[in-house]
């Protein structure tokens, strides 16, 4: 069982940066792949980034590639999302998620249904 809690959201202007954090409970945190998703009003939840247990394996949505960086600290049971050059279209509720890294391959890593645990979300609002 893994419990997740996000923090770090807020209201910023276009071009600003934010760093989201996700704190996880559970002894087996390091074995999980950790992802970030986001959901804007009236839209489906969409994949943002994923990091496997080995921090060298990271994946990004095309819309955030080059601007966002996902990282993890297994000693602190935490995963982070550094968001730079924020745009108004990045406005959404951002969710942290955990899943079996062995199952999150190919198209599955982009699909919310293949993740086992979710946080409650943190709001990010980017004004123009």
PDB file of N, CA, C and O in Angstrom, residues 1-55:
ATOM      1  N   UNK A   1       0.849  -1.189   0.000  1.00  0.00           N
ATOM      2  CA  UNK A   1       0.000   0.000   0.000  1.00  0.00           C
ATOM      3  C   UNK A   1       0.890   1.246   0.000  1.00  0.00           C
ATOM      4  O   UNK A   1       1.860   1.341   0.760  1.00  0.00           O
ATOM      5  N   UNK A   2       0.570   2.190  -0.844  1.00  0.00           N
ATOM      6  CA  UNK A   2       1.307   3.445  -0.945  1.00  0.00           C
ATOM      7  C   UNK A   2       0.320   4.590  -0.846  1.00  0.00           C
ATOM      8  O   UNK A   2      -0.717   4.583  -1.520  1.00  0.00           O
ATOM      9  N   UNK A   3       0.626   5.556  -0.013  1.00  0.00           N
ATOM     10  CA  UNK A   3      -0.182   6.777   0.065  1.00  0.00           C
ATOM     11  C   UNK A   3       0.644   7.940  -0.449  1.00  0.00           C
ATOM     12  O   UNK A   3       1.833   8.069  -0.125  1.00  0.00           O
ATOM     13  N   UNK A   4       0.013   8.790  -1.244  1.00  0.00           N
ATOM     14  CA  UNK A   4       0.708   9.878  -1.914  1.00  0.00           C
ATOM     15  C   UNK A   4       0.082  11.223  -1.563  1.00  0.00           C
ATOM     16  O   UNK A   4      -1.143  11.320  -1.450  1.00  0.00           O
ATOM     17  N   UNK A   5       0.928  12.236  -1.411  1.00  0.00           N
ATOM     18  CA  UNK A   5       0.431  13.574  -1.113  1.00  0.00           C
ATOM     19  C   UNK A   5       1.239  14.619  -1.856  1.00  0.00           C
ATOM     20  O   UNK A   5       2.458  14.694  -1.676  1.00  0.00           O
ATOM     21  N   UNK A   6       0.571  15.414  -2.697  1.00  0.00           N
ATOM     22  CA  UNK A   6       1.238  16.435  -3.480  1.00  0.00           C
ATOM     23  C   UNK A   6       1.247  17.777  -2.754  1.00  0.00           C
ATOM     24  O   UNK A   6       0.356  18.067  -1.944  1.00  0.00           O
ATOM     25  N   UNK A   7       2.238  18.591  -3.099  1.00  0.00           N
ATOM     26  CA  UNK A   7       2.322  19.960  -2.598  1.00  0.00           C
ATOM     27  C   UNK A   7       3.115  20.794  -3.587  1.00  0.00           C
ATOM     28  O   UNK A   7       3.762  20.237  -4.488  1.00  0.00           O
ATOM     29  N   UNK A   8       3.038  22.109  -3.422  1.00  0.00           N
ATOM     30  CA  UNK A   8       3.845  23.002  -4.240  1.00  0.00           C
ATOM     31  C   UNK A   8       3.105  23.751  -5.318  1.00  0.00           C
ATOM     32  O   UNK A   8       3.690  24.577  -6.020  1.00  0.00           O
ATOM     33  N   UNK A   9       1.819  23.457  -5.486  1.00  0.00           N
ATOM     34  CA  UNK A   9       1.053  24.176  -6.494  1.00  0.00           C
ATOM     35  C   UNK A   9       0.821  25.621  -6.100  1.00  0.00           C
ATOM     36  O   UNK A   9       1.119  26.040  -4.974  1.00  0.00           O
ATOM     37  N   UNK A  10       0.299  26.396  -7.040  1.00  0.00           N
ATOM     38  CA  UNK A  10       0.012  27.792  -6.750  1.00  0.00           C
ATOM     39  C   UNK A  10      -0.335  28.568  -7.989  1.00  0.00           C
ATOM     40  O   UNK A  10      -0.518  27.995  -9.070  1.00  0.00           O
ATOM     41  N   UNK A  11      -0.420  29.887  -7.817  1.00  0.00           N
ATOM     42  CA  UNK A  11      -0.734  30.804  -8.916  1.00  0.00           C
ATOM     43  C   UNK A  11       0.549  31.521  -9.319  1.00  0.00           C
ATOM     44  O   UNK A  11       1.191  32.163  -8.481  1.00  0.00           O
ATOM     45  N   UNK A  12       0.911  31.400 -10.592  1.00  0.00           N
ATOM     46  CA  UNK A  12       2.123  32.035 -11.098  1.00  0.00           C
ATOM     47  C   UNK A  12       1.819  32.699 -12.436  1.00  0.00           C
ATOM     48  O   UNK A  12       0.758  32.472 -13.015  1.00  0.00           O
ATOM     49  N   UNK A  13       2.769  33.490 -12.898  1.00  0.00           N
ATOM     50  CA  UNK A  13       2.621  34.120 -14.205  1.00  0.00           C
ATOM     51  C   UNK A  13       3.333  33.301 -15.268  1.00  0.00           C
ATOM     52  O   UNK A  13       4.241  32.516 -14.972  1.00  0.00           O
ATOM     53  N   UNK A  14       2.924  33.493 -16.501  1.00  0.00           N
ATOM     54  CA  UNK A  14       3.569  32.814 -17.620  1.00  0.00           C
ATOM     55  C   UNK A  14       5.068  33.102 -17.601  1.00  0.00           C
ATOM     56  O   UNK A  14       5.478  34.249 -17.372  1.00  0.00           O
ATOM     57  N   UNK A  15       5.860  32.054 -17.810  1.00  0.00           N
ATOM     58  CA  UNK A  15       7.306  32.186 -17.788  1.00  0.00           C
ATOM     59  C   UNK A  15       7.932  31.853 -16.449  1.00  0.00           C
ATOM     60  O   UNK A  15       9.151  31.650 -16.370  1.00  0.00           O
ATOM     61  N   UNK A  16       7.114  31.792 -15.404  1.00  0.00           N
ATOM     62  CA  UNK A  16       7.621  31.476 -14.064  1.00  0.00           C
ATOM     63  C   UNK A  16       7.887  29.977 -13.920  1.00  0.00           C
ATOM     64  O   UNK A  16       7.586  29.182 -14.821  1.00  0.00           O
ATOM     65  N   UNK A  17       8.423  29.622 -12.761  1.00  0.00           N
ATOM     66  CA  UNK A  17       8.723  28.226 -12.444  1.00  0.00           C
ATOM     67  C   UNK A  17       8.009  27.805 -11.169  1.00  0.00           C
ATOM     68  O   UNK A  17       7.706  28.639 -10.303  1.00  0.00           O
ATOM     69  N   UNK A  18       7.736  26.529 -11.063  1.00  0.00           N
ATOM     70  CA  UNK A  18       7.202  25.925  -9.849  1.00  0.00           C
ATOM     71  C   UNK A  18       7.831  24.555  -9.686  1.00  0.00           C
ATOM     72  O   UNK A  18       8.170  23.898 -10.689  1.00  0.00           O
ATOM     73  N   UNK A  19       7.931  24.117  -8.433  1.00  0.00           N
ATOM     74  CA  UNK A  19       8.411  22.773  -8.167  1.00  0.00           C
ATOM     75  C   UNK A  19       7.358  22.042  -7.338  1.00  0.00           C
ATOM     76  O   UNK A  19       7.062  22.448  -6.205  1.00  0.00           O
ATOM     77  N   UNK A  20       6.801  21.011  -7.920  1.00  0.00           N
ATOM     78  CA  UNK A  20       5.838  20.181  -7.212  1.00  0.00           C
ATOM     79  C   UNK A  20       6.559  19.048  -6.501  1.00  0.00           C
ATOM     80  O   UNK A  20       7.532  18.501  -7.015  1.00  0.00           O
ATOM     81  N   UNK A  21       6.043  18.700  -5.342  1.00  0.00           N
ATOM     82  CA  UNK A  21       6.583  17.587  -4.583  1.00  0.00           C
ATOM     83  C   UNK A  21       5.486  16.571  -4.321  1.00  0.00           C
ATOM     84  O   UNK A  21       4.316  16.933  -4.186  1.00  0.00           O
ATOM     85  N   UNK A  22       5.885  15.322  -4.237  1.00  0.00           N
ATOM     86  CA  UNK A  22       4.961  14.251  -3.891  1.00  0.00           C
ATOM     87  C   UNK A  22       5.633  13.408  -2.823  1.00  0.00           C
ATOM     88  O   UNK A  22       6.684  12.800  -3.074  1.00  0.00           O
ATOM     89  N   UNK A  23       5.030  13.386  -1.641  1.00  0.00           N
ATOM     90  CA  UNK A  23       5.545  12.579  -0.549  1.00  0.00           C
ATOM     91  C   UNK A  23       4.806  11.250  -0.516  1.00  0.00           C
ATOM     92  O   UNK A  23       3.574  11.219  -0.623  1.00  0.00           O
ATOM     93  N   UNK A  24       5.545  10.178  -0.382  1.00  0.00           N
ATOM     94  CA  UNK A  24       4.950   8.848  -0.406  1.00  0.00           C
ATOM     95  C   UNK A  24       5.226   8.106   0.883  1.00  0.00           C
ATOM     96  O   UNK A  24       6.287   8.256   1.494  1.00  0.00           O
ATOM     97  N   UNK A  25       4.266   7.311   1.297  1.00  0.00           N
ATOM     98  CA  UNK A  25       4.460   6.425   2.440  1.00  0.00           C
ATOM     99  C   UNK A  25       4.563   5.004   1.918  1.00  0.00           C
ATOM    100  O   UNK A  25       4.080   4.690   0.835  1.00  0.00           O
ATOM    101  N   UNK A  26       5.183   4.141   2.683  1.00  0.00           N
ATOM    102  CA  UNK A  26       5.313   2.761   2.250  1.00  0.00           C
ATOM    103  C   UNK A  26       6.756   2.353   2.082  1.00  0.00           C
ATOM    104  O   UNK A  26       7.552   3.094   1.527  1.00  0.00           O
ATOM    105  N   UNK A  27       7.081   1.178   2.542  1.00  0.00           N
ATOM    106  CA  UNK A  27       8.457   0.712   2.528  1.00  0.00           C
ATOM    107  C   UNK A  27       8.946   0.393   1.130  1.00  0.00           C
ATOM    108  O   UNK A  27      10.139   0.342   0.886  1.00  0.00           O
ATOM    109  N   UNK A  28       8.019   0.129   0.205  1.00  0.00           N
ATOM    110  CA  UNK A  28       8.419  -0.319  -1.126  1.00  0.00           C
ATOM    111  C   UNK A  28       8.390   0.803  -2.154  1.00  0.00           C
ATOM    112  O   UNK A  28       8.322   0.553  -3.341  1.00  0.00           O
ATOM    113  N   UNK A  29       8.486   2.051  -1.686  1.00  0.00           N
ATOM    114  CA  UNK A  29       8.401   3.181  -2.600  1.00  0.00           C
ATOM    115  C   UNK A  29       9.392   3.066  -3.739  1.00  0.00           C
ATOM    116  O   UNK A  29       9.069   3.330  -4.893  1.00  0.00           O
ATOM    117  N   UNK A  30      10.613   2.672  -3.433  1.00  0.00           N
ATOM    118  CA  UNK A  30      11.660   2.680  -4.449  1.00  0.00           C
ATOM    119  C   UNK A  30      11.404   1.697  -5.572  1.00  0.00           C
ATOM    120  O   UNK A  30      12.006   1.801  -6.641  1.00  0.00           O
ATOM    121  N   UNK A  31      10.508   0.742  -5.356  1.00  0.00           N
ATOM    122  CA  UNK A  31      10.235  -0.244  -6.404  1.00  0.00           C
ATOM    123  C   UNK A  31       9.181   0.233  -7.394  1.00  0.00           C
ATOM    124  O   UNK A  31       8.984  -0.393  -8.437  1.00  0.00           O
ATOM    125  N   UNK A  32       8.494   1.313  -7.075  1.00  0.00           N
ATOM    126  CA  UNK A  32       7.421   1.811  -7.930  1.00  0.00           C
ATOM    127  C   UNK A  32       7.928   2.814  -8.952  1.00  0.00           C
ATOM    128  O   UNK A  32       8.823   3.609  -8.674  1.00  0.00           O
ATOM    129  N   UNK A  33       7.319   2.774 -10.113  1.00  0.00           N
ATOM    130  CA  UNK A  33       7.474   3.874 -11.056  1.00  0.00           C
ATOM    131  C   UNK A  33       6.540   4.989 -10.611  1.00  0.00           C
ATOM    132  O   UNK A  33       5.409   4.730 -10.177  1.00  0.00           O
ATOM    133  N   UNK A  34       7.008   6.215 -10.700  1.00  0.00           N
ATOM    134  CA  UNK A  34       6.235   7.364 -10.231  1.00  0.00           C
ATOM    135  C   UNK A  34       5.929   8.295 -11.390  1.00  0.00           C
ATOM    136  O   UNK A  34       6.817   8.634 -12.176  1.00  0.00           O
ATOM    137  N   UNK A  35       4.690   8.689 -11.478  1.00  0.00           N
ATOM    138  CA  UNK A  35       4.281   9.549 -12.579  1.00  0.00           C
ATOM    139  C   UNK A  35       3.579  10.806 -12.108  1.00  0.00           C
ATOM    140  O   UNK A  35       3.120  10.894 -10.965  1.00  0.00           O
ATOM    141  N   UNK A  36       3.526  11.780 -12.995  1.00  0.00           N
ATOM    142  CA  UNK A  36       2.727  12.986 -12.808  1.00  0.00           C
ATOM    143  C   UNK A  36       1.717  13.064 -13.948  1.00  0.00           C
ATOM    144  O   UNK A  36       2.088  12.869 -15.119  1.00  0.00           O
ATOM    145  N   UNK A  37       0.492  13.327 -13.589  1.00  0.00           N
ATOM    146  CA  UNK A  37      -0.579  13.574 -14.546  1.00  0.00           C
ATOM    147  C   UNK A  37      -1.191  14.929 -14.230  1.00  0.00           C
ATOM    148  O   UNK A  37      -0.961  15.493 -13.161  1.00  0.00           O
ATOM    149  N   UNK A  38      -1.977  15.443 -15.143  1.00  0.00           N
ATOM    150  CA  UNK A  38      -2.696  16.688 -14.889  1.00  0.00           C
ATOM    151  C   UNK A  38      -4.067  16.625 -15.540  1.00  0.00           C
ATOM    152  O   UNK A  38      -4.274  15.892 -16.512  1.00  0.00           O
ATOM    153  N   UNK A  39      -4.975  17.407 -14.964  1.00  0.00           N
ATOM    154  CA  UNK A  39      -6.328  17.452 -15.486  1.00  0.00           C
ATOM    155  C   UNK A  39      -6.844  18.878 -15.431  1.00  0.00           C
ATOM    156  O   UNK A  39      -6.964  19.458 -14.347  1.00  0.00           O
ATOM    157  N   UNK A  40      -7.138  19.404 -16.581  1.00  0.00           N
ATOM    158  CA  UNK A  40      -7.712  20.740 -16.687  1.00  0.00           C
ATOM    159  C   UNK A  40      -9.239  20.633 -16.695  1.00  0.00           C
ATOM    160  O   UNK A  40      -9.777  19.578 -17.052  1.00  0.00           O
ATOM    161  N   UNK A  41      -9.942  21.686 -16.329  1.00  0.00           N
ATOM    162  CA  UNK A  41     -11.409  21.636 -16.309  1.00  0.00           C
ATOM    163  C   UNK A  41     -11.984  21.218 -17.656  1.00  0.00           C
ATOM    164  O   UNK A  41     -11.590  21.752 -18.696  1.00  0.00           O
ATOM    165  N   UNK A  42     -12.871  20.239 -17.629  1.00  0.00           N
ATOM    166  CA  UNK A  42     -13.530  19.786 -18.836  1.00  0.00           C
ATOM    167  C   UNK A  42     -12.692  18.892 -19.723  1.00  0.00           C
ATOM    168  O   UNK A  42     -13.128  18.518 -20.819  1.00  0.00           O
ATOM    169  N   UNK A  43     -11.492  18.540 -19.256  1.00  0.00           N
ATOM    170  CA  UNK A  43     -10.610  17.693 -20.064  1.00  0.00           C
ATOM    171  C   UNK A  43     -10.278  16.405 -19.320  1.00  0.00           C
ATOM    172  O   UNK A  43     -10.426  16.307 -18.111  1.00  0.00           O
ATOM    173  N   UNK A  44      -9.811  15.436 -20.073  1.00  0.00           N
ATOM    174  CA  UNK A  44      -9.406  14.178 -19.468  1.00  0.00           C
ATOM    175  C   UNK A  44      -8.052  14.330 -18.785  1.00  0.00           C
ATOM    176  O   UNK A  44      -7.259  15.207 -19.127  1.00  0.00           O
ATOM    177  N   UNK A  45      -7.809  13.432 -17.842  1.00  0.00           N
ATOM    178  CA  UNK A  45      -6.516  13.427 -17.174  1.00  0.00           C
ATOM    179  C   UNK A  45      -5.448  13.002 -18.185  1.00  0.00           C
ATOM    180  O   UNK A  45      -5.617  12.007 -18.898  1.00  0.00           O
ATOM    181  N   UNK A  46      -4.352  13.750 -18.218  1.00  0.00           N
ATOM    182  CA  UNK A  46      -3.330  13.466 -19.212  1.00  0.00           C
ATOM    183  C   UNK A  46      -1.969  13.261 -18.571  1.00  0.00           C
ATOM    184  O   UNK A  46      -1.638  13.858 -17.546  1.00  0.00           O
ATOM    185  N   UNK A  47      -1.188  12.406 -19.207  1.00  0.00           N
ATOM    186  CA  UNK A  47       0.161  12.085 -18.760  1.00  0.00           C
ATOM    187  C   UNK A  47       1.060  13.307 -18.891  1.00  0.00           C
ATOM    188  O   UNK A  47       0.998  14.033 -19.880  1.00  0.00           O
ATOM    189  N   UNK A  48       1.926  13.497 -17.887  1.00  0.00           N
ATOM    190  CA  UNK A  48       2.911  14.573 -17.917  1.00  0.00           C
ATOM    191  C   UNK A  48       4.323  13.994 -17.934  1.00  0.00           C
ATOM    192  O   UNK A  48       5.112  14.322 -18.823  1.00  0.00           O
ATOM    193  N   UNK A  49       4.635  13.140 -16.961  1.00  0.00           N
ATOM    194  CA  UNK A  49       5.999  12.610 -16.856  1.00  0.00           C
ATOM    195  C   UNK A  49       6.003  11.351 -16.007  1.00  0.00           C
ATOM    196  O   UNK A  49       5.108  11.134 -15.190  1.00  0.00           O
ATOM    197  N   UNK A  50       7.033  10.537 -16.202  1.00  0.00           N
ATOM    198  CA  UNK A  50       7.194   9.305 -15.447  1.00  0.00           C
ATOM    199  C   UNK A  50       8.668   9.081 -15.169  1.00  0.00           C
ATOM    200  O   UNK A  50       9.517   9.365 -16.021  1.00  0.00           O
ATOM    201  N   UNK A  51       8.949   8.542 -13.988  1.00  0.00           N
ATOM    202  CA  UNK A  51      10.314   8.150 -13.669  1.00  0.00           C
ATOM    203  C   UNK A  51      10.272   6.736 -13.100  1.00  0.00           C
ATOM    204  O   UNK A  51       9.480   6.436 -12.210  1.00  0.00           O
ATOM    205  N   UNK A  52      11.090   5.862 -13.658  1.00  0.00           N
ATOM    206  CA  UNK A  52      11.164   4.495 -13.169  1.00  0.00           C
ATOM    207  C   UNK A  52      12.009   4.436 -11.890  1.00  0.00           C
ATOM    208  O   UNK A  52      12.543   5.450 -11.454  1.00  0.00           O
ATOM    209  N   UNK A  53      12.125   3.230 -11.312  1.00  0.00           N
ATOM    210  CA  UNK A  53      12.878   3.134 -10.070  1.00  0.00           C
ATOM    211  C   UNK A  53      14.313   3.594 -10.281  1.00  0.00           C
ATOM    212  O   UNK A  53      14.934   4.160  -9.371  1.00  0.00           O
ATOM    213  N   UNK A  54      14.831   3.311 -11.462  1.00  0.00           N
ATOM    214  CA  UNK A  54      16.133   3.852 -11.829  1.00  0.00           C
ATOM    215  C   UNK A  54      15.924   5.247 -12.386  1.00  0.00           C
ATOM    216  O   UNK A  54      15.232   5.427 -13.385  1.00  0.00           O
ATOM    217  N   UNK A  55      16.448   6.232 -11.727  1.00  0.00           N
ATOM    218  CA  UNK A  55      16.193   7.616 -12.097  1.00  0.00           C
ATOM    219  C   UNK A  55      16.666   7.956 -13.498  1.00  0.00           C
ATOM    220  O   UNK A  55      16.338   9.026 -14.023  1.00  0.00           O
TER     221      UNK A  55
END
